[in-house]
Coordinates of C-alpha atoms in Angstrom, one line a residue:
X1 CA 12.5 0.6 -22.0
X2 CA 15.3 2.0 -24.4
X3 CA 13.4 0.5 -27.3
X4 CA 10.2 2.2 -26.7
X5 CA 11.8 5.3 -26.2
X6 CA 14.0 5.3 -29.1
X7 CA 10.5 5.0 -31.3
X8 CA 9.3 8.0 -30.3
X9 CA 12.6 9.9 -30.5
X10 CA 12.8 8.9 -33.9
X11 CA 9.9 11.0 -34.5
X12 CA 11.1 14.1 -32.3
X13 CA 14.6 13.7 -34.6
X14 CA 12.7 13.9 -37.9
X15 CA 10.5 16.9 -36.4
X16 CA 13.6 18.9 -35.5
X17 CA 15.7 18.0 -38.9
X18 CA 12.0 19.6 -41.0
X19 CA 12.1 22.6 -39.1
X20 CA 15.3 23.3 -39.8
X21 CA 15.4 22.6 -43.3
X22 CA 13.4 24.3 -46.3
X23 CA 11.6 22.6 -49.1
X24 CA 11.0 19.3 -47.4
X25 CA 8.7 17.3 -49.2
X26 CA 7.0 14.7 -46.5
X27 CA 4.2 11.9 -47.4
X28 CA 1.6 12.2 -45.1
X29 CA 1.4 8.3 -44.4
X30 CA -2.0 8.9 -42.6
X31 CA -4.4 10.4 -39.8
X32 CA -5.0 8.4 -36.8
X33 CA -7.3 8.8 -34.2
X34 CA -9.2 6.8 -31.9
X35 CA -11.8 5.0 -34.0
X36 CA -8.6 4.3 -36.5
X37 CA -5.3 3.5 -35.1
X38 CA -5.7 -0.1 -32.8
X39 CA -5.6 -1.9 -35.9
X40 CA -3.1 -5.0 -34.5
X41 CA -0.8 -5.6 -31.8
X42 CA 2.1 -3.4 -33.1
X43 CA -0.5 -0.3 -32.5
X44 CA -1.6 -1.6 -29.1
X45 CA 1.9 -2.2 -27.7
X46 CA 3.0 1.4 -29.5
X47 CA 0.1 2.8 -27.8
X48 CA 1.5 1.7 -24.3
X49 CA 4.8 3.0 -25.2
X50 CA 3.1 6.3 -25.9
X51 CA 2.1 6.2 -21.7
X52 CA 5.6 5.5 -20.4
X53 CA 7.4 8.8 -22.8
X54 CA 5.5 11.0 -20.4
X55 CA 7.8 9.7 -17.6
X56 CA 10.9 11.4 -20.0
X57 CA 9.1 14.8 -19.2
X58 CA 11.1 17.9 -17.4
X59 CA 7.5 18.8 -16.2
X60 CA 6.4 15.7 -14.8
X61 CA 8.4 13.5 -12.9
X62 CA 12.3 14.3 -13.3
X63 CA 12.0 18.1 -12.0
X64 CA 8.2 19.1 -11.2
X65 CA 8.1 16.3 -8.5
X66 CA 11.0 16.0 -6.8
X67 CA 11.2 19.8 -6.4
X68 CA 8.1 18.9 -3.8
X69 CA 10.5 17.5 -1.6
X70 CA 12.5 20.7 -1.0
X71 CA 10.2 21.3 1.2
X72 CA 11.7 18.7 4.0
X73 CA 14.7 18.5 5.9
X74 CA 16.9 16.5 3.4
X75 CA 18.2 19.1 1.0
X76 CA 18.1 23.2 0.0
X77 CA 16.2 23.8 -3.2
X78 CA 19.6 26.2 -4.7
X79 CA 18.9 27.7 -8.4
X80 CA 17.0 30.5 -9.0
X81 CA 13.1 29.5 -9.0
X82 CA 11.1 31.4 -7.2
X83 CA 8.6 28.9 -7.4
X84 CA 11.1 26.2 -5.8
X85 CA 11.7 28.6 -3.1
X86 CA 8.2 29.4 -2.0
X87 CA 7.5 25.5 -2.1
X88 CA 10.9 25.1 0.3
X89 CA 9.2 27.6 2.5
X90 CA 5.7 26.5 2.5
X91 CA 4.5 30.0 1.5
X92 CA 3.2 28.6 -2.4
X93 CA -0.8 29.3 -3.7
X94 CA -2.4 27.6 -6.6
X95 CA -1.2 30.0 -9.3
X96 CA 2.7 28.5 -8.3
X97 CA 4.5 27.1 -11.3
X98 CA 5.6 23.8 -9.8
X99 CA 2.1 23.3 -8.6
X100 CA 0.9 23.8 -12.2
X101 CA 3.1 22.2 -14.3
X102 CA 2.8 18.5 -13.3
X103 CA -1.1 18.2 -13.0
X104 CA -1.2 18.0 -17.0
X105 CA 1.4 15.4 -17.3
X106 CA -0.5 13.2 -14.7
X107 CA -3.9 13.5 -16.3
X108 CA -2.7 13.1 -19.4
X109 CA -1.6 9.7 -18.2
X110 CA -4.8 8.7 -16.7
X111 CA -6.2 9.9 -20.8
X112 CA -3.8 7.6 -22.5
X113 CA -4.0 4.7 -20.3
X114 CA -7.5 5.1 -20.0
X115 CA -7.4 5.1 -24.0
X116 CA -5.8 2.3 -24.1
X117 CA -7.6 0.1 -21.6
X118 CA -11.0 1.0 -23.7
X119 CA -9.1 0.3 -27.1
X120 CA -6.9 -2.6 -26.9
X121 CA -9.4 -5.2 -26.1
X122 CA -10.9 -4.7 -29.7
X123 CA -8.0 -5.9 -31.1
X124 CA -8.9 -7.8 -33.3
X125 CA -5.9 -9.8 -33.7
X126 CA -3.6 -10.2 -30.7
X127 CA -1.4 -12.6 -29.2
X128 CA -3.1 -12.9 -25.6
X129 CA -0.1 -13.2 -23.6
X130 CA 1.0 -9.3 -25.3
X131 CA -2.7 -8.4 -24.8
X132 CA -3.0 -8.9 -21.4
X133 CA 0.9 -7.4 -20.4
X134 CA -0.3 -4.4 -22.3
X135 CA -4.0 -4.2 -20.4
X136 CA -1.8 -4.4 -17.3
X137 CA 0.6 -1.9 -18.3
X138 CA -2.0 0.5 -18.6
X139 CA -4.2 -0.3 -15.9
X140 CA -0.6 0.4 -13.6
X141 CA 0.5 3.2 -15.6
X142 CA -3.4 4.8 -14.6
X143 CA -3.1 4.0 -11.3
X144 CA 0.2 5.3 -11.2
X145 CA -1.0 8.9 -12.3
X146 CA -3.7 8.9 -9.7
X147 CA -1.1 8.5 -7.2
X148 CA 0.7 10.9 -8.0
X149 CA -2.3 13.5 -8.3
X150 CA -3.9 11.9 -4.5
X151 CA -0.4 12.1 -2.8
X152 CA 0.2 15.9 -3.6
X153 CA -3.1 17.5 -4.3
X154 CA -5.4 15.1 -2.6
X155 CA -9.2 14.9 -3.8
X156 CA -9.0 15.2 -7.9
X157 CA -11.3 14.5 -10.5
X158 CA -11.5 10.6 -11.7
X159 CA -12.0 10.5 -15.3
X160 CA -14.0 6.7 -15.8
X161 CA -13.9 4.7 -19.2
X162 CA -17.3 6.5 -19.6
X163 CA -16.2 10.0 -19.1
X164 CA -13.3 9.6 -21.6
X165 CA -15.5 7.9 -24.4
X166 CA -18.2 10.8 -24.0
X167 CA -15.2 13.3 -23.9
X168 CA -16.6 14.3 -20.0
X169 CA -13.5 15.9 -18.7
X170 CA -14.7 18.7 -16.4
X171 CA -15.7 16.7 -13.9
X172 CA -15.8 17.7 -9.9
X173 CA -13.7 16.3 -7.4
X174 CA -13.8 13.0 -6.2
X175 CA -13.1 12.2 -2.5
X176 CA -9.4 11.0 -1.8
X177 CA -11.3 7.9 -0.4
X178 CA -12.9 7.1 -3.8
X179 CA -9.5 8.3 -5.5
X180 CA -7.7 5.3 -3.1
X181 CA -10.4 2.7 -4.1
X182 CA -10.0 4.1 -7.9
X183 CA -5.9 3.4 -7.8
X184 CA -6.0 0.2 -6.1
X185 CA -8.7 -1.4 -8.5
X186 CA -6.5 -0.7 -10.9
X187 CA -3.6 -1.8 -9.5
X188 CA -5.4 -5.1 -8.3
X189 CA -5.9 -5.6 -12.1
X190 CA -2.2 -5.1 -12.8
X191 CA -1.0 -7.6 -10.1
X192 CA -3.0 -10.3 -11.8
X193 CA -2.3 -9.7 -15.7
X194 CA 1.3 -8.8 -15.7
X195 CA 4.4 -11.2 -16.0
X196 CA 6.8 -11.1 -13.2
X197 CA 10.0 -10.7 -15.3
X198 CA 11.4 -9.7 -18.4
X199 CA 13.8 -10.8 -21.3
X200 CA 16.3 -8.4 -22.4
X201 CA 14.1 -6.9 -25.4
X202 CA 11.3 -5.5 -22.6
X203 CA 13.4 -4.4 -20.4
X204 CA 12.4 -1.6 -17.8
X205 CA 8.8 -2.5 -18.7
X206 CA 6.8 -2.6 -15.4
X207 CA 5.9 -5.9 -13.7
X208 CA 3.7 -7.9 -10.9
X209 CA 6.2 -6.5 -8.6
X210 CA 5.9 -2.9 -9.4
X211 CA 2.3 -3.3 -9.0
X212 CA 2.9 -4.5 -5.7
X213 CA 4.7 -2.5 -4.5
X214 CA 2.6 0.6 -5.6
X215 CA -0.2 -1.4 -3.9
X216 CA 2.2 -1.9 -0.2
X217 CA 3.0 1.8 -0.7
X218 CA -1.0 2.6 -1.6
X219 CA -1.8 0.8 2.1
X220 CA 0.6 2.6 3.9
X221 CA -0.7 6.1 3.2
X222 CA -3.9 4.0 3.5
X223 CA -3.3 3.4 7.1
X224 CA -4.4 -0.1 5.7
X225 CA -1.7 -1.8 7.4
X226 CA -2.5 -5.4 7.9
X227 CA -2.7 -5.3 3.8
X228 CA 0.1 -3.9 3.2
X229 CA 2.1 -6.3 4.9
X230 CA 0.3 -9.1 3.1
X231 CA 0.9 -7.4 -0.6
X232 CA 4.7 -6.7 0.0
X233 CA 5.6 -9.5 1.6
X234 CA 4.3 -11.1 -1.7
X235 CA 7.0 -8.9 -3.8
X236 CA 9.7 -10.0 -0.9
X237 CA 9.6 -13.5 -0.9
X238 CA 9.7 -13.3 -4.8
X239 CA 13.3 -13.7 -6.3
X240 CA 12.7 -11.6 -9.5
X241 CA 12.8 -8.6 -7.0
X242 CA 15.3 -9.1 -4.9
X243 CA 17.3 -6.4 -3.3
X244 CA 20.7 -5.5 -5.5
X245 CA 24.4 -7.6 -4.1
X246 CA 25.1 -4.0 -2.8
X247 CA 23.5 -0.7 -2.6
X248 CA 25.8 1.0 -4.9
X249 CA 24.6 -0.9 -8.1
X250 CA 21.1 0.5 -7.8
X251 CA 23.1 4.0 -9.4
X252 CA 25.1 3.2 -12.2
X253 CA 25.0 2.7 -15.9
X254 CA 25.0 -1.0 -15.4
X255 CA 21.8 -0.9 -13.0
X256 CA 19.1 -1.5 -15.9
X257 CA 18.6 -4.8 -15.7
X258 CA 18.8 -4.8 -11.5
X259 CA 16.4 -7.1 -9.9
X260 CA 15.4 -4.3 -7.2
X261 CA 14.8 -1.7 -9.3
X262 CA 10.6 -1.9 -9.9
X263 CA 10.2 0.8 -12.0
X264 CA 12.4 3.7 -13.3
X265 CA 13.0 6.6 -16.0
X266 CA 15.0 4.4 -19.0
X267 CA 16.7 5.6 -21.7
X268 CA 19.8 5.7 -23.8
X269 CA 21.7 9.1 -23.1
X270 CA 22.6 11.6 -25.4
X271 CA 19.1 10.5 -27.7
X272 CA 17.0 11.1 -24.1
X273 CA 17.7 14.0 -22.0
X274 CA 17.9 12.5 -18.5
X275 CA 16.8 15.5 -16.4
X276 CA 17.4 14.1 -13.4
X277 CA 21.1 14.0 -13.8
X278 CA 21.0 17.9 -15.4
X279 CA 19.3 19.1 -11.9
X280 CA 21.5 17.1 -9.2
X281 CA 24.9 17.7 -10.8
X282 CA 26.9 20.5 -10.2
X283 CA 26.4 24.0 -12.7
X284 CA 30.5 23.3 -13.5
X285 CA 29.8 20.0 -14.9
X286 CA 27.4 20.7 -17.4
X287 CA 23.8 20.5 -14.5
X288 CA 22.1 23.2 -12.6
X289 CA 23.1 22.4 -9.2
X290 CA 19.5 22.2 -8.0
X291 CA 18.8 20.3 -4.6
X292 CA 21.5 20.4 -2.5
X293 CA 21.8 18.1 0.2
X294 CA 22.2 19.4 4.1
X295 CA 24.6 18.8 7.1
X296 CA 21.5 17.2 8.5
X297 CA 21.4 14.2 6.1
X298 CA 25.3 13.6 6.0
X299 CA 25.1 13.6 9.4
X300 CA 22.0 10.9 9.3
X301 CA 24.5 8.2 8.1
X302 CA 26.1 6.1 10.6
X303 CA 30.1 5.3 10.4
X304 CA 30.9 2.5 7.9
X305 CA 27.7 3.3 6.3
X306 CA 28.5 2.4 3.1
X307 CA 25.5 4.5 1.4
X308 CA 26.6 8.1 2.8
X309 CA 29.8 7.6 -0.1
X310 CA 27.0 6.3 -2.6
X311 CA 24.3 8.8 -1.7
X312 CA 26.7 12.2 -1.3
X313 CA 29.2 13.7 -3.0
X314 CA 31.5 15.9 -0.2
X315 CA 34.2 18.2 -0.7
X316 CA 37.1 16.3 -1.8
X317 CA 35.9 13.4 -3.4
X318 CA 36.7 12.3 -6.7
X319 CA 34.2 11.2 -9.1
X320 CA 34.5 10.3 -13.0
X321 CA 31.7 11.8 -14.6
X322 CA 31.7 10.0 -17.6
X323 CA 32.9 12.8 -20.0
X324 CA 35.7 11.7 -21.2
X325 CA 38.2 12.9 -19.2
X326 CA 40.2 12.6 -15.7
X327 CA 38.0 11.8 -12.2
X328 CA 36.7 15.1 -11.4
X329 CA 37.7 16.6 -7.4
X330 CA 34.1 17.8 -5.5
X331 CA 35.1 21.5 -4.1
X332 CA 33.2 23.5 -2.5
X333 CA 32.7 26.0 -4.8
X334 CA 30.3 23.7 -6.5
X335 CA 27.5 23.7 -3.6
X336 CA 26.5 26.3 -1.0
X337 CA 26.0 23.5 1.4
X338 CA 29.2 21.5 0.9
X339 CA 27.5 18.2 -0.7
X340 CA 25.7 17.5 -3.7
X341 CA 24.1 13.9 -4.8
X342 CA 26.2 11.2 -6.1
X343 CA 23.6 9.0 -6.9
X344 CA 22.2 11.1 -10.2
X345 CA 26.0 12.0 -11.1
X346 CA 27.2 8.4 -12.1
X347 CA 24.3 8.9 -15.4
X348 CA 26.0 12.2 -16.7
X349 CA 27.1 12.9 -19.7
X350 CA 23.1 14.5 -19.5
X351 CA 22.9 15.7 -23.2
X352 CA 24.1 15.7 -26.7
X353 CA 23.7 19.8 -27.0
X354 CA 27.4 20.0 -26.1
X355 CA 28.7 17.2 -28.1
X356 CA 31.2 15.8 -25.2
X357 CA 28.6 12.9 -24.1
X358 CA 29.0 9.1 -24.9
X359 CA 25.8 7.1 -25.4
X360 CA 25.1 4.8 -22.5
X361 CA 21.8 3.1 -21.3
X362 CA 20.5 4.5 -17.8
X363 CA 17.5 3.7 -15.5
X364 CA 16.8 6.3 -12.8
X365 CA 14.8 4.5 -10.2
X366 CA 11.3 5.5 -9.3
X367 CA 10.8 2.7 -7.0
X368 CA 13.4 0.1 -5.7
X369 CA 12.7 -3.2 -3.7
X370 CA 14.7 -1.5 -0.7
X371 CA 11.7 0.7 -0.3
X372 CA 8.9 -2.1 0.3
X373 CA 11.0 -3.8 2.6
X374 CA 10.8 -0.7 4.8
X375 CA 7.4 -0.2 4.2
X376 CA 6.8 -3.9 5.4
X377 CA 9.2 -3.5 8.2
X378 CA 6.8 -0.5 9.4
X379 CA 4.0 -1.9 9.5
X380 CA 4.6 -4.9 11.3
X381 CA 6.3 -2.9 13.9
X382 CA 3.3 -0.5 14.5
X383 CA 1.0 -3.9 13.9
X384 CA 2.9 -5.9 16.3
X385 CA 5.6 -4.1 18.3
X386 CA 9.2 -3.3 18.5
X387 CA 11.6 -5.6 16.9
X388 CA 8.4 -7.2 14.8
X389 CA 10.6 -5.4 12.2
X390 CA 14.4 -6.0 12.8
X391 CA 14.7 -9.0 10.2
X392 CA 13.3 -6.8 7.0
X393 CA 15.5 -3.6 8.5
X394 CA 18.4 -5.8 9.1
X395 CA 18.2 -6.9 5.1
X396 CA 18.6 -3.7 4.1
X397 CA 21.6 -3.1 6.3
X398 CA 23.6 -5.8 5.7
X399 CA 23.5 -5.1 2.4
X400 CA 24.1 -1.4 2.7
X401 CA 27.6 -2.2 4.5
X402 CA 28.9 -5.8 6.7
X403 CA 30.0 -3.4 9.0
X404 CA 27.0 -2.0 10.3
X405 CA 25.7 -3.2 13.7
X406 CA 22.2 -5.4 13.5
X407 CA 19.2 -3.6 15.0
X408 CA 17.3 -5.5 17.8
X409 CA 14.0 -4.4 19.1
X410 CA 13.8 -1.8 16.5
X411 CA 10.9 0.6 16.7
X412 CA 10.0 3.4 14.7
X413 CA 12.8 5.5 15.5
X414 CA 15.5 3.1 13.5
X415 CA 12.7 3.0 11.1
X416 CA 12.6 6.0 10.3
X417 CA 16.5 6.3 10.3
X418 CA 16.8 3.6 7.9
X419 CA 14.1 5.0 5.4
X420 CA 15.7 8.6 5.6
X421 CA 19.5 7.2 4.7
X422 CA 18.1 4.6 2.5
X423 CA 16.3 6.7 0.2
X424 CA 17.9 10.4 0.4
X425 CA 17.2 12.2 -2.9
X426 CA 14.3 10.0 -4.4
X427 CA 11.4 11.8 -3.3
X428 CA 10.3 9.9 -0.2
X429 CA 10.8 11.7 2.8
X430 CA 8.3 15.1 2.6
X431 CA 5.6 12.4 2.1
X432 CA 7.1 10.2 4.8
X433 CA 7.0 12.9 7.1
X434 CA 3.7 14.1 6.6
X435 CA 1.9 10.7 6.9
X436 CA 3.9 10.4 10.2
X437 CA 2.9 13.0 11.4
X438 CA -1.1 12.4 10.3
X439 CA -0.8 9.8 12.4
X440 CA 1.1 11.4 15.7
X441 CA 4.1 9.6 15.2
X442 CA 6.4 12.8 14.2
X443 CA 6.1 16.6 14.8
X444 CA 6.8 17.4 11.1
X445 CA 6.4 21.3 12.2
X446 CA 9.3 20.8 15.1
X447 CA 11.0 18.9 12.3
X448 CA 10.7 21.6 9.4
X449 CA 11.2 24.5 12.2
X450 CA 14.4 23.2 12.7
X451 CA 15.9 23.1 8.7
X452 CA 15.1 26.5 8.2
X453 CA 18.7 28.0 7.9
X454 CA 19.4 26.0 5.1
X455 CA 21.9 27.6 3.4
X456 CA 24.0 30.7 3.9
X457 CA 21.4 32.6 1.9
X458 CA 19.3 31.9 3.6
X459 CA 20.2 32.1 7.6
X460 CA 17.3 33.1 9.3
X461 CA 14.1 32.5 7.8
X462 CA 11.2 30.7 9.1
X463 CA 9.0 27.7 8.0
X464 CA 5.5 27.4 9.5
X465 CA 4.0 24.4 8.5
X466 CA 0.2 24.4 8.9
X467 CA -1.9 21.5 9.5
X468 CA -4.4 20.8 7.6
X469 CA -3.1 23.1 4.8
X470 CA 0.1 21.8 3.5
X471 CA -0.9 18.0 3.7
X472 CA -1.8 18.6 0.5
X473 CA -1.0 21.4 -2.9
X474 CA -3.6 23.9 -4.3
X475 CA -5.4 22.6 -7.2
X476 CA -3.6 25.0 -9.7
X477 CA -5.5 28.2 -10.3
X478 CA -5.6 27.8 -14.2
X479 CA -7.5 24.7 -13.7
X480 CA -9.7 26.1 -11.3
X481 CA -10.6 28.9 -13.9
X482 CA -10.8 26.5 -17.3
X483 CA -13.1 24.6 -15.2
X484 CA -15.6 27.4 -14.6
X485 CA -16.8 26.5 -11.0
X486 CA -16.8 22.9 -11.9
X487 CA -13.7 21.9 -9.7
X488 CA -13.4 23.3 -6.4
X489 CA -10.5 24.7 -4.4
X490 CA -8.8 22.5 -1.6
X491 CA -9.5 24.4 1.9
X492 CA -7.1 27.2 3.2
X493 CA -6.0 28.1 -0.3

């Protein structure tokens, strides 16, 4: 994806140079709008790029949504955000910042891959094998801003090709039923016109498989289970998304052109800001020090886990950060809970506003093959029994490290195991533990009752979590008000 970005960064670099210098004379080279711009294929592939720069946002995926997962037992939100800390403590409302910030950045791409699923068919002139990867592009990139919206706030307006042509955006809720049906229609779509592979020049573009797997992970919180084993096993038994030689490559600066990573955050560093390494890292190496990992997870690992190393930075490790320099020593004066994530630090330098960065291509993974296989593994085992899973679990393991033992008969209790060490710091396990416990498999209140002393700041407080109420965010309170008694509150807020 580093040559879509680097389009639209172009742009942002001439911006900045104007407003910083006086009497610059610019052409205007023309006004586009709808009716105007898809002219030919260069403005219909341009307009697709325009859908995946919202992933490059602070707001939207790289901070907004992975503070949500504060909330669970994996990591202490640290900084100095009130609205992180009332989302870690389950005591947010609907005017919270978090809560607002992302709800924009999702709808907006709904609006742009809604645009572009009305616009690019009139092409006139198209090359039909660009035509349909770009129709699927945006039929996945829609689908993937619905889930977003249905996994954290739950029923949310759906704005149809109709709506969006007649400019009919206040719309009412829709059910989270209709919203399900909505996202996998799309997503359906996206299986069938997207390629399964890449060459080097679309890179990070999504594919079959990451439609797939948004589908597997779409019947899961479904409680569709049957057809989520059917769609993933469809990704598995594919060989363009095959899980990485070792765990370990899914996090460096060589990992863009991994066959397990389905879809990610690309760029080329120091021209994109990757947020995601300036949160994780620690404030003395340039980040913020935001979401610290807990005792609890280190202690999740087993020995000879290979992915605790991967996963966590602890005190006294060495780590080269990329900045030039000698390996830098994790101490403990860099985290109040003693660890901090590895996985995010291996992208840093994160900027060019310092000037000590080297450019380097990155891919942050959004979803990785590893996750599917889990997602299969759970629901044959709650379809068909214990050990129904043990040959997708054991896949995962092996690779993670020779050294760790094979499970036999596993039942949910390994699964669950495996999902939390596999996939520590990406944003899975809040929503893991809340569809578990929908279902009756996990207390997520014991669970969350029991992480409350997070940190030495703060020893002593208490989480409640309330069921119904926190399955799901407020609808934030500006959009409640712009919307004039259109969109309705979600219950208990």
């Amino acid at each position: 994806m580093k040559t879509k970005i680097n389009i639209l960064v172009l742009t942002a670099i001439v911006l900045l140079s104007a407003s910083c210098k006086k009497n610059l004379d610019l052409d205007q080279k023309g006004v586009y709008n709808t009716d105007n711009y898809f002219r030919n294929e260069t403005d219909g592939v341009n307009a697709v790029t325009g859908i995946y720069n919202l992933l490059e946002q602070e707001d939207y995926i790289s901070h907004a949504e992975t503070t949500f997962d504060v909330a669970s037992d994996d990591y202490w939100r640290s900084g100095d955000h009130s609205e992180d800390e009332a989302i870690e403590n389950l005591t947010y409302d609907a005017s919270n910042a978090q809560v607002r910030y992302s709800w924009t950045y999702k709808y907006e791409t709904v609006n742009r891959s809604t645009n572009a699923i009305i616009n690019i068919p009139k092409i006139p002139v198209m090359n039909e094998a660009v035509r349909n990867r770009s129709m699927g592009e945006a039929y996945f990139m829609r689908a993937f801003g619905y889930w977003r919206l249905m996994l954290i706030y739950g029923d949310v307006p759906i704005i149809s090709e109709s709506d969006f042509t007649n400019k009919t955006f206040n719309k009412p809720k829709s059910s989270i039923e209709e919203v399900r049906k909505q996202i996998e229609a799309d997503l359906l779509k996206a299986v069938d016109l997207l390629p399964e592979s890449y060459g080097a020049t679309d890179r990070g573009r999504v594919s079959k498989g990451t439609a797939l797997g948004l589908l597997t992970k779409l019947y899961m919180y479904w409680e569709k289970l049957p057809q989520a084993i059917t769609t993933g096993q469809r990704l598995i038994n594919n060989p363009n998304y095959n899980l990485a030689a070792t765990f370990q490559e899914n996090f460096t600066r060589q990992n863009v052109s991994s066959t397990e990573i389905l879809f990610s955050v690309q760029g080329l560093q120091n021209i994109v800001q990757n947020d995601y390494t300036i949160y994780y890292i620690p404030r003395a190496w340039g980040g913020y020090g935001f979401s610290q990992p807990l005792q609890g997870l280190a202690d999740e690992f087993e020995a000879n886990d290979s992915r605790k190393a991967a996963t966590l930075l602890s005190v006294g490790d060495k780590i080269n950060i990329g900045d030039g320099v000698d390996d830098q020593t994790f101490t403990s004066s860099l985290s109040s809970t003693g660890f901090a994530f590895r996985k995010y630090a291996v992208f840093y330098p994160f900027g060019s506003a310092e000037g000590n960065g080297v450019d380097h291509n990155y891919a942050v993974p959004l979803m990785r093959s590893a996750d599917i296989y889990l997602l299969v593994a759970e629901a044959r085992i709650r379809t068909q029994g214990a050990g129904a899973g043990d040959a997708l679990i054991n896949q995962v393991r092996r690779r993670a490290s020779a050294l760790l033992p094979p499970v036999s008969g596993a039942g949910m209790t390994q699964l669950i195991h495996e999902r939390r060490v596999e996939l520590a710091g990406e944003g899975e396990r809040h929503q893991d533990l809340m569809r578990w416990d929908k279902t009756g498999i996990v207390n997520i209140a014991t669970i969350y009752n029991r992480a409350v002393s997070k940190a030495p700041v703060d020893q002593g407080k208490t989480v409640t979590f309330i069921r119904p109420k926190h399955y799901y965010y407020p609808i934030p309170q500006v959009e409640i008000d712009k919307a004039g008694g259109v969109l309705v509150q979600n219950p208990n807020f």
